[in-house]
Amino acid sequence: MGIRLLISHFGALIAVYSLVFGLPFFIALRYPQERFFPLIAMAFLATVGPFAYLFLQKKAADRFFRERRRYQAALIQASAGMGRVRDIGKLLKLISRIVIRVVRVEHSVVYILDKDGQEYRLGAAVSRRVRVSFPEAIPADSDLVRELIRTKRPVLFDKAEPGNPATDLRVSSAICKELAAFHGVLGVPSMIETRLVGFLVLGPKVSGKSFSADDLSMFTVVANQSATAIENALFYEDMKKSQEQLFNAEKMATIGVMADGLSHQINNRLHAMGFIAGGMKDTLALKRELFNSPELRDIEQEFEHSLSRLQDNVARGGAIVQGLMKYSRKGDEGYSACDIDKILDSACEMAQFKIKTEQMNIVRRYDPLRIPQVTGNYARLQEVFFNLIDNASDAMALRQASGGGSQYRPELAVSVEPFNDKVRIIFADNGIGVRDQDRPKLFTPFFTTKPTARKGTGLGLYVIRKIVEEDHGGRIEVDSAYMSGTRMSLTLSAAGNAG
Amino acid sequence: MPKILVVDDELDVREFSRSFFRKRGVDALTAADGKEAIRLIEQDVFDLVLLDVRMEGMSGIEVLRELRRRNITVKVVMVSGTEDKGASQEAESLGSIGFIHKPLVLEELKSVVLSYIA
C-alpha cells in the first residue's frame, strides 16, 4: 500500500508539473512570434498548479485510505457505544455486531473469562448464516487460549498466501483444529495487562479474501477496547449486586420495625377478642340457673364450647405474634448480667420456629448451675446465638444435599465451658464445613457462599463478630474442615469481670 | 366493693373490663391514656391498677414512674404484649407487683385480680 501510494503521489506531481511547464513551452515552440502569451500562461499555470496538485493528491489518498477511514469511523462509533452499554450481554452482542458489520466476516463469537477463572464462556455469537453452533465453553488451559496469552496478538488459521502480512501468525495444527471447531479462522485476544479477559473468534471474510494488516489492527483495537468495556460492565454488575444487598439489609431493618408495630396492633386485637369471649363465657357461667330447659342447656353448652375455641385460637394467634416479635429488634436495653443458658434456650426455641427437629438435632451440653453470668445485651446475644444455630442448620442441610449418605445424622452440639474469669460457648456442627479458600473471607461483609436468591445476605457473621467483639469485648474463633463440620467458639467475660 | 382501674388505649378492652368486673362484684373504672390514669389515681383510692405498657402518649412504665415520683403507692400490675425484659425489670424495680402477658385468658386475669384485692 505504501509503495503504491508513493507512486500515485509521484504520478500526480509529474502530471501537474508537465502541464505547468509543458504547455507554455509547447506554445512558445509552436508560435515563436508570440512573446507574451507563453509567459502569461506560465505565470497562471504556476499559480494554479500547486492547488491542482493538492487536489489530486487528496483524491488519491482518499482512494487509498477509504478502507482505513471507514475503520476509523467505525471504531469511533464503537468506542462510544461500548462506553454507554452497561449490560454485559448487550455489550458482547454489540462487539460481535461491530466486527461483523465493519469487516464483513461470516460470523463473530465472543468468549469471556468465567468468574472463577476456570474457563471462557460463550458470551455472544452473531452469524450471517443460520444454524451455526459454537462451543459453550473453552477451558482456560486450551492450546488456543495459551497461544493468545503468549503472543497477545491475533492468531490466524488461513490459507497461506505469499506476501500476506498475516502469514507469520500461522500457528500449530492443534490450534487450527480448535479454531475449526468455531468455524473460525481468526482468534483475537482481549487483554488487560497480562490477563486474557476474553477473546473474539471470527469466521472468514464474506468476500473470501484473506485478512489484511488493516483488518488485524482493527480487530486488535476493538478487542482491547472490549476488554476495558467488559471489565467496566462486570464491575458495574458487581456494584449493582452489592447495592441490592445493602438495600436488602436496610429493608430487613425496616421489616423489623414494621413487624414490631404490626405485631403490637395484632396482639391488641387478639387481646380484645379474648377479653370479649372470656366475658361472654363468664356471663354464661354466672347465669347458668336460667338455662333450665334441655334446649336452653344445649344452647348454653354450644356457646360455651364455641367461646372456648375462640379463646384457644386467640391464644395460638398470640403465640405466633410472640414468635414474630422475637425477630423485630427494638430498643437497646443496655447491658446487664445475663444467664447464658437462658439466652441459649430461647435461641434454640426461636430456631425451632424455623427449623424442623428432624432436620437437626440440637444437643445442649451445659449445666445452668455451673455457668457464671455474663455481662451483655440479652437481645443481641440472643441474635448471635440464633444466627449461629441457623448457619449450622444451613451447613447441615447442604451436607445432606451433597450426598451426606444414609448414615448422616445432622447434629449441633452447644456447650458452655467456664474457664478463669471467662465463659466459652461452643457451637459444633457436622455440616458441610468451610472451604480453605473461603475461611479468610468468612467475616467480610457481603461474603456469602449461599445462593443469594434463597438466603444469605453475607451479613450474618459480620454482624455476629461486631456484636461479640466490638459490643461485648469478646472473641469469636472458627475451626472448620470442608465436608466434616464447623466449630464456632465464642469467648465472653463473666459478669463482674467486664472488659 | 373493691375498686380497680383498668388503663388501656383499646376501647373494647375498657368496655368489657367494666362489665366483666362489675358482674364479679368489682367496681372497675377505666382510663384511655396515662394522663387520665394519673388524674384518676390522684383523685381516688384504688385497690389495684391494671396498667398497659405500650400506649399512645405516655407508656405504662412512664405512668408508673410518675406515680412513684408523686409518692403514690397504689398496687400496680403491668399488662404487656411484648416480652420486653428491660421493661419488666424496670417495672419491677418501680414496685409493680405483677406482669401479665397479652393476649390473656380472662379466667387467669380474674384469679390474679381477685387474689390481689382480697
Coordinates of C-alpha atoms in Angstrom, one line a residue:
Chain A
M1 CA 0.0 0.0 0.0
G2 CA 2.7 2.5 0.9
I3 CA 4.7 2.0 -2.4
R4 CA 1.5 2.3 -4.4
L5 CA 0.6 5.5 -2.6
L6 CA 4.1 6.9 -3.3
I7 CA 3.8 6.1 -7.0
S8 CA 0.4 7.7 -7.3
H9 CA 1.7 10.8 -5.4
F10 CA 4.7 10.9 -7.8
G11 CA 2.3 10.5 -10.8
A12 CA 0.2 13.4 -9.7
L13 CA 3.3 15.5 -9.3
I14 CA 4.6 14.7 -12.9
A15 CA 1.2 15.3 -14.4
V16 CA 0.7 18.7 -12.8
Y17 CA 4.3 19.9 -13.5
S18 CA 4.4 18.7 -17.1
L19 CA 1.3 20.8 -17.5
V20 CA 2.7 23.8 -15.7
F21 CA 6.0 23.8 -17.7
G22 CA 5.0 21.8 -20.8
L23 CA 2.1 24.0 -22.0
P24 CA 3.9 27.3 -22.1
F25 CA 6.9 25.6 -23.8
F26 CA 4.6 24.0 -26.3
I27 CA 3.0 27.4 -27.1
A28 CA 6.4 29.1 -27.3
L29 CA 7.8 26.5 -29.8
R30 CA 4.6 26.3 -31.8
Y31 CA 4.0 30.1 -32.1
P32 CA 7.5 31.7 -31.9
Q33 CA 6.1 35.1 -32.9
E34 CA 4.1 35.2 -29.6
R35 CA 6.3 36.7 -26.9
F36 CA 4.0 37.4 -24.0
F37 CA 1.3 34.7 -24.2
P38 CA 3.6 31.8 -23.1
L39 CA 4.8 33.9 -20.1
I40 CA 1.3 34.8 -19.1
A41 CA 0.3 31.1 -19.4
M42 CA 3.3 30.0 -17.4
A43 CA 2.5 32.5 -14.6
F44 CA -1.1 31.4 -14.5
L45 CA -0.4 27.7 -14.5
A46 CA 2.4 28.1 -11.9
T47 CA -0.2 29.7 -9.6
V48 CA -2.9 27.1 -10.2
G49 CA -0.5 24.1 -10.3
P50 CA 0.0 23.6 -6.6
F51 CA -3.7 23.7 -5.9
A52 CA -4.3 21.2 -8.7
Y53 CA -1.6 19.0 -7.2
L54 CA -3.0 19.2 -3.7
F55 CA -6.5 18.3 -5.1
L56 CA -5.2 15.3 -7.0
Q57 CA -3.1 14.2 -4.0
K58 CA -6.2 14.3 -1.7
K59 CA -8.2 12.3 -4.3
A60 CA -5.5 9.6 -4.5
A61 CA -5.2 9.5 -0.7
D62 CA -8.9 9.2 -0.3
R63 CA -8.9 6.3 -2.7
F64 CA -6.2 4.5 -0.8
F65 CA -7.3 5.4 2.7
R66 CA -11.0 4.8 2.1
E67 CA -10.9 1.4 3.9
R68 CA -8.9 2.8 6.8
R69 CA -11.2 5.8 7.2
R70 CA -14.2 3.5 7.3
Y71 CA -12.5 1.5 10.1
Q72 CA -11.7 4.7 12.0
A73 CA -15.2 5.9 11.8
A74 CA -16.5 2.5 12.9
L75 CA -14.0 2.5 15.8
I76 CA -15.1 5.9 17.0
Q77 CA -18.7 4.8 16.8
A78 CA -17.9 1.5 18.5
S79 CA -16.0 3.1 21.4
A80 CA -18.9 5.5 22.0
G81 CA -21.3 2.6 22.0
M82 CA -19.2 0.4 24.3
G83 CA -18.9 3.2 26.8
R84 CA -22.6 3.5 27.0
V85 CA -23.7 -0.1 27.3
R86 CA -23.5 -1.4 30.9
D87 CA -25.3 -4.7 30.4
I88 CA -22.7 -7.3 29.8
G89 CA -24.9 -9.5 27.5
K90 CA -25.8 -6.5 25.3
L91 CA -22.2 -5.3 25.3
L92 CA -20.9 -8.6 23.9
K93 CA -23.6 -8.7 21.2
L94 CA -22.6 -5.1 20.3
I95 CA -19.0 -6.1 19.9
S96 CA -19.8 -9.0 17.7
R97 CA -22.1 -6.9 15.6
I98 CA -19.5 -4.1 15.1
V99 CA -16.9 -6.7 13.9
I100 CA -19.4 -8.4 11.5
R101 CA -20.6 -5.1 10.0
V102 CA -17.3 -3.4 9.7
V103 CA -15.0 -6.2 8.5
R104 CA -17.8 -8.2 6.8
V105 CA -16.9 -11.6 8.2
E106 CA -19.2 -14.7 8.2
H107 CA -19.6 -14.7 12.0
S108 CA -18.1 -13.3 15.2
V109 CA -18.2 -15.0 18.6
V110 CA -17.1 -13.6 21.9
Y111 CA -15.9 -15.6 24.8
I112 CA -15.3 -14.2 28.3
L113 CA -13.4 -15.4 31.3
D114 CA -15.7 -17.0 33.9
K115 CA -15.7 -15.6 37.5
D116 CA -13.7 -18.5 38.9
G117 CA -11.2 -18.2 36.1
Q118 CA -11.5 -21.9 35.1
E119 CA -12.9 -21.4 31.6
Y120 CA -14.0 -19.0 28.9
R121 CA -17.8 -19.0 28.4
L122 CA -19.6 -18.1 25.2
G123 CA -20.8 -14.5 25.7
A124 CA -22.4 -13.7 22.3
A125 CA -22.5 -15.1 18.8
V126 CA -23.6 -13.3 15.7
S127 CA -23.6 -15.0 12.4
R128 CA -24.7 -14.2 8.8
R129 CA -25.6 -17.8 8.3
V130 CA -28.3 -19.6 10.2
R131 CA -27.7 -22.7 12.3
V132 CA -24.1 -22.3 13.2
S133 CA -23.4 -23.6 16.7
F134 CA -20.4 -22.8 18.8
P135 CA -18.9 -24.5 21.9
E136 CA -20.4 -23.2 25.2
A137 CA -17.1 -23.0 27.0
I138 CA -13.4 -23.3 26.4
P139 CA -11.1 -24.5 29.2
A140 CA -8.6 -21.9 30.3
D141 CA -5.7 -24.2 29.6
S142 CA -6.6 -25.0 26.0
D143 CA -3.9 -24.5 23.3
L144 CA -5.7 -21.6 21.7
V145 CA -6.0 -19.7 25.0
R146 CA -2.4 -20.3 25.8
E147 CA -1.3 -19.1 22.4
L148 CA -3.4 -16.0 22.7
I149 CA -1.9 -15.2 26.1
R150 CA 1.6 -15.9 24.9
T151 CA 1.5 -13.8 21.7
K152 CA -1.0 -11.2 22.9
R153 CA -1.7 -10.9 19.1
P154 CA -4.4 -12.3 16.7
V155 CA -4.0 -16.0 16.0
L156 CA -4.7 -16.8 12.4
F157 CA -5.6 -20.0 10.7
D158 CA -5.9 -19.3 7.0
K159 CA -4.6 -20.3 3.6
A160 CA -1.0 -19.4 3.3
E161 CA -0.7 -16.6 0.9
P162 CA 2.7 -15.2 -0.3
G163 CA 3.0 -11.5 0.7
N164 CA 0.2 -11.7 3.2
P165 CA 1.4 -9.9 6.3
A166 CA -0.7 -12.2 8.4
T167 CA 1.1 -15.3 7.3
D168 CA 3.6 -15.1 10.1
L169 CA 0.8 -15.5 12.6
R170 CA 0.1 -19.0 11.4
V171 CA 0.0 -21.5 14.2
S172 CA 0.3 -25.1 15.2
S173 CA -2.2 -27.7 13.9
A174 CA -3.6 -28.2 17.4
I175 CA -4.8 -24.6 17.5
C176 CA -6.0 -24.8 13.9
K177 CA -8.2 -27.8 14.9
E178 CA -9.5 -25.8 17.9
L179 CA -10.3 -22.8 15.7
A180 CA -12.0 -25.1 13.2
A181 CA -14.5 -26.1 16.0
F182 CA -15.7 -22.5 16.0
H183 CA -15.8 -22.5 12.1
G184 CA -13.3 -19.7 12.7
V185 CA -10.2 -18.6 11.1
L186 CA -9.0 -15.9 13.5
G187 CA -8.7 -15.6 17.2
V188 CA -8.3 -12.1 18.7
P189 CA -7.3 -11.7 22.4
S190 CA -8.8 -9.1 24.7
M191 CA -6.1 -8.3 27.2
I192 CA -5.9 -6.2 30.4
E193 CA -2.3 -6.1 31.3
T194 CA -1.2 -9.7 31.1
R195 CA -4.7 -11.1 31.8
L196 CA -6.8 -12.5 29.0
V197 CA -10.3 -11.4 29.9
G198 CA -11.8 -12.7 26.8
F199 CA -11.3 -13.3 23.1
L200 CA -13.1 -13.0 19.7
V201 CA -13.3 -15.8 17.2
L202 CA -14.0 -14.7 13.7
G203 CA -15.2 -16.6 10.6
P204 CA -13.8 -16.0 7.1
K205 CA -14.5 -12.8 5.3
V206 CA -17.6 -12.8 3.1
S207 CA -15.5 -11.7 0.1
G208 CA -13.4 -14.8 0.5
K209 CA -10.2 -12.6 0.7
S210 CA -7.6 -13.0 3.4
F211 CA -7.4 -10.7 6.4
S212 CA -5.3 -7.7 5.7
A213 CA -3.0 -5.9 8.2
D214 CA -5.6 -3.2 8.5
D215 CA -8.2 -5.8 9.4
L216 CA -6.0 -7.2 12.0
S217 CA -5.2 -3.9 13.6
M218 CA -8.9 -3.1 13.6
F219 CA -9.6 -6.3 15.4
T220 CA -6.9 -5.7 17.9
V221 CA -8.2 -2.2 18.7
V222 CA -11.8 -3.5 19.1
A223 CA -10.6 -6.4 21.2
N224 CA -8.6 -4.1 23.6
Q225 CA -11.5 -1.6 23.8
S226 CA -13.8 -4.5 24.5
A227 CA -11.6 -5.7 27.4
T228 CA -12.0 -2.4 29.2
A229 CA -15.7 -2.2 28.4
I230 CA -16.2 -5.8 29.6
E231 CA -14.3 -5.1 32.8
N232 CA -16.4 -2.0 33.4
A233 CA -19.7 -3.8 32.7
L234 CA -18.7 -6.7 35.1
F235 CA -17.7 -4.2 37.7
Y236 CA -21.0 -2.3 37.3
E237 CA -22.9 -5.6 37.6
D238 CA -21.0 -6.4 40.8
M239 CA -21.6 -3.0 42.2
K240 CA -25.3 -3.3 41.4
K241 CA -25.4 -6.6 43.3
S242 CA -23.8 -5.2 46.4
Q243 CA -26.1 -2.2 46.3
E244 CA -29.0 -4.6 46.2
Q245 CA -27.6 -6.4 49.2
L246 CA -27.2 -3.2 51.1
F247 CA -30.8 -2.3 50.2
N248 CA -31.9 -5.7 51.4
A249 CA -30.2 -5.2 54.7
E250 CA -31.9 -1.9 55.1
K251 CA -35.2 -3.5 54.1
M252 CA -34.8 -6.1 56.7
A253 CA -34.3 -3.4 59.3
T254 CA -37.4 -1.7 58.1
I255 CA -39.3 -5.0 58.2
G256 CA -38.1 -5.4 61.8
V257 CA -39.6 -2.0 62.7
M258 CA -42.8 -2.8 60.8
A259 CA -43.1 -6.3 62.4
D260 CA -42.8 -4.6 65.8
G261 CA -45.7 -2.2 65.1
L262 CA -47.8 -4.8 63.3
S263 CA -47.4 -7.4 66.0
H264 CA -48.4 -4.9 68.6
Q265 CA -51.5 -4.0 66.7
I266 CA -52.5 -7.6 66.0
N267 CA -51.8 -8.5 69.6
N268 CA -54.1 -5.8 70.8
R269 CA -56.9 -7.1 68.5
L270 CA -56.4 -10.6 69.8
H271 CA -56.3 -9.3 73.4
A272 CA -59.7 -7.6 72.9
M273 CA -61.2 -10.7 71.2
G274 CA -60.0 -12.9 74.0
F275 CA -61.4 -10.4 76.5
I276 CA -64.8 -10.4 74.8
A277 CA -65.0 -14.2 74.6
G278 CA -64.0 -14.5 78.2
G279 CA -66.6 -12.0 79.3
M280 CA -69.3 -13.9 77.5
K281 CA -68.2 -17.2 78.9
D282 CA -68.3 -15.6 82.4
T283 CA -71.8 -14.3 81.9
L284 CA -72.9 -17.8 80.8
A285 CA -71.3 -19.2 84.0
L286 CA -73.0 -16.6 86.2
K287 CA -76.4 -17.1 84.8
R288 CA -76.3 -20.9 84.5
E289 CA -79.5 -21.3 86.5
L290 CA -81.5 -19.6 83.8
F291 CA -80.8 -22.4 81.3
N292 CA -83.4 -24.7 82.8
S293 CA -84.9 -26.5 79.7
P294 CA -82.9 -29.2 77.8
E295 CA -82.9 -26.9 74.6
L296 CA -81.5 -23.9 76.5
R297 CA -78.9 -26.1 78.1
D298 CA -77.9 -27.3 74.7
I299 CA -77.5 -23.7 73.5
E300 CA -75.5 -22.8 76.6
Q301 CA -73.2 -25.8 76.0
E302 CA -72.7 -24.8 72.4
F303 CA -71.9 -21.2 73.3
E304 CA -69.6 -22.3 76.0
H305 CA -67.8 -24.7 73.6
S306 CA -67.6 -22.1 70.8
L307 CA -66.2 -19.4 73.1
S308 CA -63.6 -21.8 74.5
R309 CA -62.5 -22.5 70.9
L310 CA -62.4 -18.8 70.2
Q311 CA -60.2 -18.2 73.3
D312 CA -57.9 -21.1 72.2
N313 CA -57.5 -19.5 68.8
V314 CA -56.7 -16.2 70.4
A315 CA -54.0 -17.9 72.5
R316 CA -52.5 -19.6 69.4
G317 CA -52.5 -16.3 67.5
G318 CA -50.8 -14.7 70.4
A319 CA -48.1 -17.4 70.3
I320 CA -47.4 -16.7 66.6
V321 CA -47.2 -12.9 67.2
Q322 CA -44.8 -13.6 70.1
G323 CA -42.6 -15.5 67.7
L324 CA -42.7 -12.7 65.1
M325 CA -41.8 -10.1 67.8
K326 CA -38.6 -12.0 68.6
Y327 CA -37.4 -11.1 65.1
S328 CA -38.2 -7.4 65.5
R329 CA -35.2 -5.8 67.0
K330 CA -36.4 -3.0 69.2
G331 CA -34.7 -0.8 71.6
D332 CA -31.3 -1.2 73.2
E333 CA -31.9 -2.4 76.7
G334 CA -28.4 -1.9 77.7
Y335 CA -26.1 -4.3 79.4
S336 CA -26.8 -6.4 82.4
A337 CA -25.8 -9.7 83.9
C338 CA -27.2 -12.4 81.6
D339 CA -27.7 -16.1 82.1
I340 CA -26.1 -17.7 79.1
D341 CA -28.2 -20.8 79.4
K342 CA -31.4 -18.8 79.3
I343 CA -30.3 -17.0 76.2
L344 CA -29.2 -20.2 74.6
D345 CA -32.5 -21.9 75.5
S346 CA -34.5 -19.0 73.9
A347 CA -32.3 -19.0 70.8
C348 CA -32.9 -22.8 70.4
E349 CA -36.6 -22.2 70.9
M350 CA -36.6 -19.5 68.2
A351 CA -34.7 -21.8 65.9
Q352 CA -37.4 -24.4 66.3
F353 CA -39.8 -22.0 64.7
K354 CA -37.8 -22.2 61.5
I355 CA -36.0 -25.5 61.6
K356 CA -37.8 -28.8 61.9
T357 CA -36.5 -31.0 64.6
E358 CA -35.8 -33.9 62.3
Q359 CA -33.6 -31.7 60.2
M360 CA -31.2 -31.0 63.1
N361 CA -30.7 -32.5 66.5
I362 CA -29.5 -29.8 68.9
V363 CA -27.6 -31.4 71.8
R364 CA -27.3 -29.0 74.7
R365 CA -24.3 -29.7 76.8
Y366 CA -24.4 -27.3 79.6
D367 CA -25.3 -27.2 83.2
P368 CA -27.0 -24.0 84.2
L369 CA -25.6 -24.3 87.7
R370 CA -22.0 -24.3 86.6
I371 CA -22.3 -21.3 84.2
P372 CA -21.4 -17.9 85.6
Q373 CA -23.4 -14.9 84.4
V374 CA -22.1 -12.8 81.5
T375 CA -22.3 -9.0 81.2
G376 CA -24.1 -8.5 77.9
N377 CA -27.0 -7.3 75.9
Y378 CA -29.7 -10.0 76.1
A379 CA -31.3 -9.4 72.7
R380 CA -28.1 -9.1 70.8
L381 CA -26.5 -12.2 72.3
Q382 CA -29.8 -14.0 71.5
E383 CA -29.4 -12.8 67.9
V384 CA -25.8 -14.1 67.8
F385 CA -26.8 -17.5 69.1
F386 CA -29.8 -17.8 66.9
N387 CA -27.8 -16.9 63.8
L388 CA -25.1 -19.4 64.6
I389 CA -27.7 -22.1 65.1
D390 CA -29.3 -21.0 61.8
N391 CA -26.0 -21.1 60.0
A392 CA -25.3 -24.6 61.4
S393 CA -28.7 -25.8 60.1
D394 CA -27.9 -24.4 56.6
A395 CA -24.5 -26.1 56.7
M396 CA -26.0 -29.4 57.6
A397 CA -28.8 -29.1 55.0
L398 CA -26.0 -28.5 52.4
R399 CA -24.1 -31.6 53.5
Q400 CA -27.2 -33.7 53.4
A401 CA -28.0 -32.4 49.9
S402 CA -24.4 -33.1 48.6
G403 CA -24.8 -36.8 49.4
G404 CA -24.2 -36.9 53.1
G405 CA -25.1 -40.6 53.0
S406 CA -27.8 -42.6 54.6
Q407 CA -25.7 -42.7 57.8
Y408 CA -25.6 -39.0 58.1
R409 CA -27.2 -37.6 61.2
P410 CA -27.2 -33.8 61.4
E411 CA -26.2 -32.8 64.9
L412 CA -25.3 -29.5 66.5
A413 CA -23.7 -29.6 69.9
V414 CA -23.9 -26.5 72.0
S415 CA -21.6 -26.5 75.1
V416 CA -20.6 -23.8 77.6
E417 CA -17.3 -24.0 79.4
P418 CA -16.4 -21.6 82.2
F419 CA -12.6 -21.0 82.5
N420 CA -10.8 -18.5 84.6
D421 CA -12.9 -15.3 84.5
K422 CA -14.4 -16.1 81.1
V423 CA -17.0 -18.3 79.5
R424 CA -16.5 -20.1 76.3
I425 CA -19.6 -21.0 74.3
I426 CA -19.1 -23.6 71.5
F427 CA -21.4 -24.4 68.6
A428 CA -20.1 -27.6 66.9
D429 CA -22.0 -28.9 63.9
N430 CA -21.2 -31.7 61.5
G431 CA -22.4 -29.8 58.4
I432 CA -20.7 -29.0 55.1
G433 CA -17.8 -27.0 56.7
V434 CA -15.9 -24.2 55.1
R435 CA -13.5 -24.5 52.2
D436 CA -9.9 -23.4 52.9
Q437 CA -10.1 -20.6 50.4
D438 CA -13.3 -19.2 51.9
R439 CA -12.1 -19.1 55.5
P440 CA -10.3 -15.7 55.5
K441 CA -13.4 -14.1 54.0
L442 CA -15.9 -15.5 56.5
F443 CA -16.4 -12.3 58.4
T444 CA -16.2 -10.0 55.4
P445 CA -19.4 -8.1 54.9
F446 CA -21.5 -9.4 51.9
F447 CA -19.4 -12.5 51.6
T448 CA -21.7 -15.5 51.2
T449 CA -21.4 -19.0 49.8
K450 CA -25.2 -19.3 50.0
P451 CA -27.1 -18.7 46.7
T452 CA -28.4 -15.1 47.0
A453 CA -31.8 -15.9 45.8
R454 CA -32.5 -18.4 48.6
K455 CA -30.9 -16.9 51.6
G456 CA -27.8 -15.3 52.9
T457 CA -27.1 -11.6 52.7
G458 CA -23.5 -12.2 53.7
L459 CA -24.1 -10.0 56.7
G460 CA -24.7 -12.7 59.4
L461 CA -21.2 -13.4 60.6
Y462 CA -20.1 -9.9 60.0
V463 CA -22.8 -8.7 62.4
I464 CA -22.1 -11.5 64.8
R465 CA -18.4 -10.6 65.1
K466 CA -19.3 -6.9 65.6
I467 CA -21.7 -7.8 68.4
V468 CA -19.3 -10.3 70.1
E469 CA -16.0 -8.4 69.7
E470 CA -17.0 -4.7 69.5
D471 CA -20.1 -4.6 71.7
H472 CA -19.0 -7.3 74.2
G473 CA -15.2 -7.2 74.1
G474 CA -15.3 -10.9 73.4
R475 CA -13.7 -13.1 70.8
I476 CA -15.0 -15.4 68.1
E477 CA -13.0 -18.2 66.5
V478 CA -13.7 -20.5 63.7
D479 CA -12.4 -24.0 63.2
S480 CA -13.7 -25.8 60.2
A481 CA -12.9 -28.6 57.8
Y482 CA -14.8 -29.0 54.5
M483 CA -17.2 -31.9 54.4
S484 CA -16.6 -32.5 58.1
G485 CA -18.0 -29.7 60.2
T486 CA -17.6 -26.3 61.8
R487 CA -16.8 -25.3 65.3
M488 CA -17.6 -21.7 66.3
S489 CA -16.1 -20.7 69.6
L490 CA -17.2 -17.5 71.4
T491 CA -15.4 -16.2 74.5
L492 CA -17.2 -13.7 76.7
S493 CA -16.2 -12.2 80.0
A494 CA -18.0 -13.4 83.1
A495 CA -20.1 -10.7 84.9
G496 CA -18.0 -8.7 87.4
N497 CA -15.0 -9.0 85.1
A498 CA -16.3 -6.8 82.3
G499 CA -13.8 -5.7 79.7
Chain B
M1 CA -66.9 -3.1 96.9
P2 CA -63.3 -3.3 95.8
K3 CA -62.3 -0.8 93.2
I4 CA -59.8 -1.2 90.4
L5 CA -58.6 1.0 87.5
V6 CA -58.0 -0.5 84.0
V7 CA -55.7 1.6 81.9
D8 CA -55.7 0.6 78.2
D9 CA -55.9 2.5 75.0
E10 CA -58.2 -0.1 73.5
L11 CA -61.9 0.9 73.7
D12 CA -63.1 -2.7 73.7
V13 CA -60.8 -3.8 76.5
R14 CA -62.0 -0.9 78.6
E15 CA -65.7 -1.5 77.9
F16 CA -65.6 -5.3 78.5
S17 CA -63.4 -4.9 81.6
R18 CA -66.0 -2.7 83.2
S19 CA -68.9 -5.1 82.6
F20 CA -66.9 -8.2 83.4
F21 CA -65.6 -6.9 86.8
R22 CA -68.9 -5.4 87.8
K23 CA -70.6 -8.7 87.3
R24 CA -67.9 -10.2 89.6
G25 CA -68.5 -7.6 92.3
V26 CA -65.6 -5.4 91.4
D27 CA -66.0 -1.7 90.6
A28 CA -63.8 -1.2 87.5
L29 CA -63.0 2.3 86.3
T30 CA -61.1 2.9 83.1
A31 CA -58.6 5.3 81.7
A32 CA -57.7 5.6 78.0
D33 CA -54.3 7.1 78.5
G34 CA -51.6 7.7 81.0
K35 CA -52.6 11.3 81.9
E36 CA -56.1 10.3 82.6
A37 CA -54.9 7.4 84.7
I38 CA -52.7 9.6 86.9
R39 CA -55.5 12.1 87.3
L40 CA -58.0 9.3 88.4
I41 CA -55.4 7.7 90.7
E42 CA -54.7 11.0 92.4
Q43 CA -58.4 11.7 93.0
D44 CA -59.5 8.2 94.1
V45 CA -58.3 5.2 96.0
F46 CA -57.9 2.0 94.1
D47 CA -57.2 -1.5 95.3
L48 CA -55.4 -2.3 92.1
V49 CA -54.4 -0.7 88.8
L50 CA -54.0 -2.8 85.6
L51 CA -51.6 -0.8 83.5
D52 CA -51.0 -1.4 79.8
V53 CA -47.3 -1.0 79.0
R54 CA -47.5 0.2 75.4
M55 CA -49.9 3.1 74.8
E56 CA -50.0 6.2 72.7
G57 CA -48.5 9.2 74.5
M58 CA -47.2 8.1 77.9
S59 CA -46.2 4.5 78.2
G60 CA -47.2 2.3 81.2
I61 CA -43.7 2.5 82.5
E62 CA -43.7 6.3 82.3
V63 CA -47.0 6.4 84.2
L64 CA -45.6 4.1 86.9
R65 CA -42.5 6.3 87.2
E66 CA -44.7 9.4 87.5
L67 CA -46.8 7.7 90.2
R68 CA -43.7 6.8 92.2
R69 CA -42.3 10.3 91.8
R70 CA -45.6 11.6 93.3
N71 CA -45.2 9.1 96.1
I72 CA -48.4 7.3 95.2
T73 CA -48.1 3.7 96.4
V74 CA -51.0 2.0 94.7
K75 CA -50.7 -1.7 93.7
V76 CA -49.9 -1.9 90.0
V77 CA -50.0 -4.9 87.7
M78 CA -48.4 -4.3 84.3
V79 CA -50.1 -5.8 81.1
S80 CA -47.9 -6.1 78.1
G81 CA -47.9 -7.8 74.7
T82 CA -44.1 -7.8 74.3
E83 CA -41.7 -9.9 76.3
D84 CA -39.6 -6.8 76.9
K85 CA -37.1 -7.9 79.5
G86 CA -35.9 -4.3 80.1
A87 CA -39.4 -3.0 80.7
S88 CA -40.4 -5.8 83.0
Q89 CA -37.2 -5.3 85.0
E90 CA -37.8 -1.6 85.3
A91 CA -41.5 -2.1 86.3
E92 CA -40.3 -4.5 89.0
S93 CA -37.8 -2.0 90.3
L94 CA -40.5 0.6 90.4
G95 CA -42.6 -1.7 92.6
S96 CA -45.1 -3.2 90.3
I97 CA -46.4 -6.4 91.8
G98 CA -47.1 -8.4 88.7
F99 CA -46.6 -8.6 84.9
I100 CA -49.3 -10.2 82.7
H101 CA -48.8 -11.0 79.1
K102 CA -51.3 -10.2 76.3
P103 CA -53.4 -11.8 74.9
L104 CA -54.5 -13.1 78.3
V105 CA -57.1 -15.7 79.2
L106 CA -59.8 -13.9 81.2
E107 CA -60.0 -16.6 83.8
E108 CA -56.4 -16.1 84.6
L109 CA -56.8 -12.3 84.9
K110 CA -59.8 -12.9 87.1
S111 CA -57.9 -15.1 89.6
V112 CA -54.9 -12.7 89.6
V113 CA -57.1 -9.6 90.2
L114 CA -59.2 -11.4 92.9
S115 CA -56.0 -12.6 94.7
Y116 CA -54.5 -9.1 94.8
I117 CA -57.6 -7.3 96.0
A118 CA -58.6 -10.0 98.6

